[in-house]
Amino acid sequence: MHGGGELLQREEFEARKAELAAHRHALLHPKPRQLLSVGRDLSAHPLLRALADRELPVRRGMLATIVFLRCANARGQEVSGYIDLGQRLAADEAGMATVFALQARLLPRPTDLSCLNWTTNRLDSCPSANFEVVADLSAGLAFKNKRDRKVIVVDPAAPSPGDYTTRKRWKRNEYDQAVIFDHVVGRRT
């Protein structure tokens, strides 16, 4: 014999073989993720209801959504920022579950696309898995989708937010200002 491994009894061998087969099956056939917003009563929160409606297409990559929020944080400071919904759902699943469970509010963070604390005048901007931040002195702030290279213009004075992109403002909600930019992701042209 040339092997230096341990000898197994037939029962041990069969048990390890079955364990390995179950592990391979789990890798090849992953269970579908349950949506974080399923089973939640969001009827009194129209913005969260709209985000819940977008959760599935965003997770599947068919839709890229940017959420602009302006509100007060826990310290009473006014903050505003642009949040990549897909990135937030993927990176902070536990935090988004608490948002959909109405235990926490969705707030801009320094790790989002753009975050401005108006009290401290601190501005942070970070690219995400879906968008690059494009800051231009003449054109203002915009975001470029990494998949199809289309630019989303977030300037409210712009006539259009961009190709395959819609802008929806939300009034009367728990935030001072809320805007959702939905970009239908297409192939690169």
Short mmCIF file of C-alpha atoms in Angstrom, two decimals:
data_model
loop_
_atom_site.label_atom_id
_atom_site.label_comp_id
_atom_site.label_asym_id
_atom_site.label_seq_id
_atom_site.Cartn_x
_atom_site.Cartn_y
_atom_site.Cartn_z
CA MET A 1 0.00 0.00 0.00
CA HIS A 2 1.16 3.47 -0.83
CA GLY A 3 -1.42 5.60 0.94
CA GLY A 4 -0.79 7.12 4.33
CA GLY A 5 -4.46 7.80 5.07
CA GLU A 6 -6.58 6.19 7.70
CA LEU A 7 -8.57 3.08 7.03
CA LEU A 8 -12.32 3.41 7.34
CA GLN A 9 -14.93 0.87 8.18
CA ARG A 10 -17.64 0.45 5.54
CA GLU A 11 -20.21 2.31 7.70
CA GLU A 12 -17.87 5.31 8.22
CA PHE A 13 -17.07 5.40 4.50
CA GLU A 14 -20.76 5.38 3.53
CA ALA A 15 -21.56 8.09 6.09
CA ARG A 16 -18.78 10.39 4.82
CA LYS A 17 -19.76 9.68 1.22
CA ALA A 18 -23.39 10.64 1.93
CA GLU A 19 -22.25 13.78 3.78
CA LEU A 20 -20.08 14.83 0.82
CA ALA A 21 -22.92 14.15 -1.64
CA ALA A 22 -25.30 16.30 0.43
CA HIS A 23 -22.73 19.11 0.54
CA ARG A 24 -22.21 18.97 -3.25
CA HIS A 25 -25.97 18.99 -3.83
CA ALA A 26 -26.35 22.05 -1.60
CA LEU A 27 -23.64 23.88 -3.56
CA LEU A 28 -25.12 22.99 -6.94
CA HIS A 29 -28.74 23.67 -5.96
CA PRO A 30 -28.82 26.59 -3.54
CA LYS A 31 -32.09 27.42 -1.83
CA PRO A 32 -33.73 30.58 -3.14
CA ARG A 33 -33.44 33.48 -0.73
CA GLN A 34 -36.62 34.67 0.86
CA LEU A 35 -37.32 38.32 0.31
CA LEU A 36 -36.85 40.49 3.38
CA SER A 37 -40.15 42.27 2.84
CA VAL A 38 -42.35 39.18 2.54
CA GLY A 39 -45.17 39.05 5.07
CA ARG A 40 -44.65 42.61 6.31
CA ASP A 41 -47.56 45.04 6.63
CA LEU A 42 -46.17 48.18 5.01
CA SER A 43 -49.53 49.75 4.12
CA ALA A 44 -48.92 52.78 6.36
CA HIS A 45 -45.43 53.32 4.88
CA PRO A 46 -45.72 53.98 1.13
CA LEU A 47 -41.98 54.46 0.58
CA LEU A 48 -41.08 51.15 2.23
CA ARG A 49 -43.89 49.49 0.30
CA ALA A 50 -42.39 50.82 -2.95
CA LEU A 51 -38.96 49.51 -1.94
CA ALA A 52 -40.49 46.14 -1.10
CA ASP A 53 -42.07 46.02 -4.57
CA ARG A 54 -38.63 46.63 -6.09
CA GLU A 55 -36.74 44.09 -3.96
CA LEU A 56 -37.15 41.07 -6.26
CA PRO A 57 -36.22 42.77 -9.57
CA VAL A 58 -33.28 44.49 -7.85
CA ARG A 59 -31.98 41.18 -6.44
CA ARG A 60 -32.35 39.55 -9.87
CA GLY A 61 -30.37 42.34 -11.54
CA MET A 62 -33.18 43.48 -13.83
CA LEU A 63 -33.59 46.81 -12.04
CA ALA A 64 -31.06 49.12 -10.42
CA THR A 65 -32.58 51.48 -7.89
CA ILE A 66 -31.08 54.56 -6.29
CA VAL A 67 -32.93 56.02 -3.29
CA PHE A 68 -32.37 59.65 -2.32
CA LEU A 69 -33.29 60.46 1.27
CA ARG A 70 -33.14 63.66 3.29
CA CYS A 71 -33.97 63.32 6.97
CA ALA A 72 -32.67 63.70 10.50
CA ASN A 73 -30.42 61.04 12.00
CA ALA A 74 -30.54 59.77 15.60
CA ARG A 75 -28.54 62.81 16.79
CA GLY A 76 -31.02 65.21 15.19
CA GLN A 77 -28.57 66.18 12.44
CA GLU A 78 -29.90 66.65 8.93
CA VAL A 79 -28.41 64.10 6.53
CA SER A 80 -29.06 63.35 2.91
CA GLY A 81 -27.69 60.76 0.57
CA TYR A 82 -28.07 58.46 -2.39
CA ILE A 83 -28.41 54.77 -1.54
CA ASP A 84 -27.88 51.92 -4.00
CA LEU A 85 -30.73 49.63 -2.97
CA GLY A 86 -29.10 46.52 -4.47
CA GLN A 87 -25.85 47.11 -2.64
CA ARG A 88 -27.64 47.77 0.66
CA LEU A 89 -29.77 44.63 0.29
CA ALA A 90 -26.69 42.51 -0.41
CA ALA A 91 -24.28 44.04 2.10
CA ASP A 92 -26.60 44.71 5.03
CA GLU A 93 -29.30 42.08 4.95
CA ALA A 94 -29.86 42.18 8.72
CA GLY A 95 -30.18 45.97 8.70
CA MET A 96 -32.65 45.94 5.83
CA ALA A 97 -34.68 43.26 7.62
CA THR A 98 -35.05 45.62 10.59
CA VAL A 99 -36.06 48.43 8.21
CA PHE A 100 -38.80 46.30 6.65
CA ALA A 101 -39.85 45.13 10.13
CA LEU A 102 -40.30 48.84 11.03
CA GLN A 103 -37.75 48.57 13.86
CA ALA A 104 -35.28 50.98 12.23
CA ARG A 105 -35.31 53.70 9.58
CA LEU A 106 -33.43 53.58 6.31
CA LEU A 107 -30.75 56.26 6.63
CA PRO A 108 -27.87 57.29 4.36
CA ARG A 109 -24.44 56.08 5.47
CA PRO A 110 -20.92 57.19 4.56
CA THR A 111 -20.51 53.90 2.68
CA ASP A 112 -23.41 54.68 0.32
CA LEU A 113 -23.10 56.29 -3.11
CA SER A 114 -23.20 59.74 -1.54
CA CYS A 115 -23.86 60.93 2.00
CA LEU A 116 -23.88 64.51 3.27
CA ASN A 117 -24.22 65.51 6.91
CA TRP A 118 -25.49 69.09 6.72
CA THR A 119 -24.58 69.87 10.33
CA THR A 120 -20.93 68.81 10.16
CA ASN A 121 -20.60 69.50 6.39
CA ARG A 122 -19.05 66.08 5.89
CA LEU A 123 -19.46 64.65 2.39
CA ASP A 124 -18.68 61.03 1.54
CA SER A 125 -19.08 59.28 -1.78
CA CYS A 126 -18.26 55.70 -2.66
CA PRO A 127 -18.85 53.62 -5.78
CA SER A 128 -20.98 50.52 -5.36
CA ALA A 129 -21.19 47.21 -7.16
CA ASN A 130 -23.77 48.73 -9.51
CA PHE A 131 -22.83 52.40 -9.90
CA GLU A 132 -19.87 54.74 -10.28
CA VAL A 133 -20.15 58.24 -8.85
CA VAL A 134 -19.67 60.92 -11.51
CA ALA A 135 -19.12 64.39 -10.06
CA ASP A 136 -18.82 67.20 -12.58
CA LEU A 137 -18.70 70.90 -11.74
CA SER A 138 -20.85 71.91 -14.70
CA ALA A 139 -23.27 68.96 -14.84
CA GLY A 140 -23.47 68.21 -11.11
CA LEU A 141 -23.79 64.78 -9.55
CA ALA A 142 -24.64 61.73 -11.64
CA PHE A 143 -24.26 57.97 -11.38
CA LYS A 144 -23.06 55.63 -14.11
CA ASN A 145 -24.42 52.10 -14.17
CA LYS A 146 -21.49 49.68 -14.35
CA ARG A 147 -23.42 47.07 -16.29
CA ASP A 148 -24.86 49.01 -19.23
CA ARG A 149 -22.84 52.26 -18.83
CA LYS A 150 -25.95 54.47 -18.83
CA VAL A 151 -25.79 57.66 -16.79
CA ILE A 152 -28.47 58.50 -14.24
CA VAL A 153 -28.82 62.26 -13.77
CA VAL A 154 -30.13 63.06 -10.29
CA ASP A 155 -30.50 66.81 -10.82
CA PRO A 156 -34.16 67.66 -10.16
CA ALA A 157 -34.00 70.45 -12.75
CA ALA A 158 -32.94 68.03 -15.51
CA PRO A 159 -35.72 67.24 -17.98
CA SER A 160 -34.99 63.51 -17.82
CA PRO A 161 -33.04 61.34 -15.38
CA GLY A 162 -31.53 59.38 -18.29
CA ASP A 163 -32.17 56.52 -20.68
CA TYR A 164 -34.38 53.74 -19.27
CA THR A 165 -34.61 55.61 -15.96
CA THR A 166 -37.60 56.98 -14.10
CA ARG A 167 -37.76 59.41 -11.19
CA LYS A 168 -40.50 59.21 -8.55
CA ARG A 169 -40.86 61.70 -5.72
CA TRP A 170 -42.53 60.68 -2.47
CA LYS A 171 -44.46 63.16 -0.44
CA ARG A 172 -45.98 62.72 3.01
CA ASN A 173 -43.79 60.03 4.46
CA GLU A 174 -41.45 59.62 7.41
CA TYR A 175 -38.63 61.38 5.52
CA ASP A 176 -38.28 65.09 4.75
CA GLN A 177 -37.62 64.25 1.12
CA ALA A 178 -37.50 60.96 -0.75
CA VAL A 179 -36.90 60.23 -4.43
CA ILE A 180 -36.55 56.84 -6.11
CA PHE A 181 -34.61 56.49 -9.35
CA ASP A 182 -35.39 53.22 -11.15
CA HIS A 183 -33.04 52.20 -13.93
CA VAL A 184 -34.02 49.24 -16.10
CA VAL A 185 -30.73 47.46 -16.66
CA GLY A 186 -30.01 46.49 -20.22
CA ARG A 187 -27.08 45.10 -22.09
CA ARG A 188 -24.05 47.14 -22.96
CA THR A 189 -24.38 48.96 -26.24
#
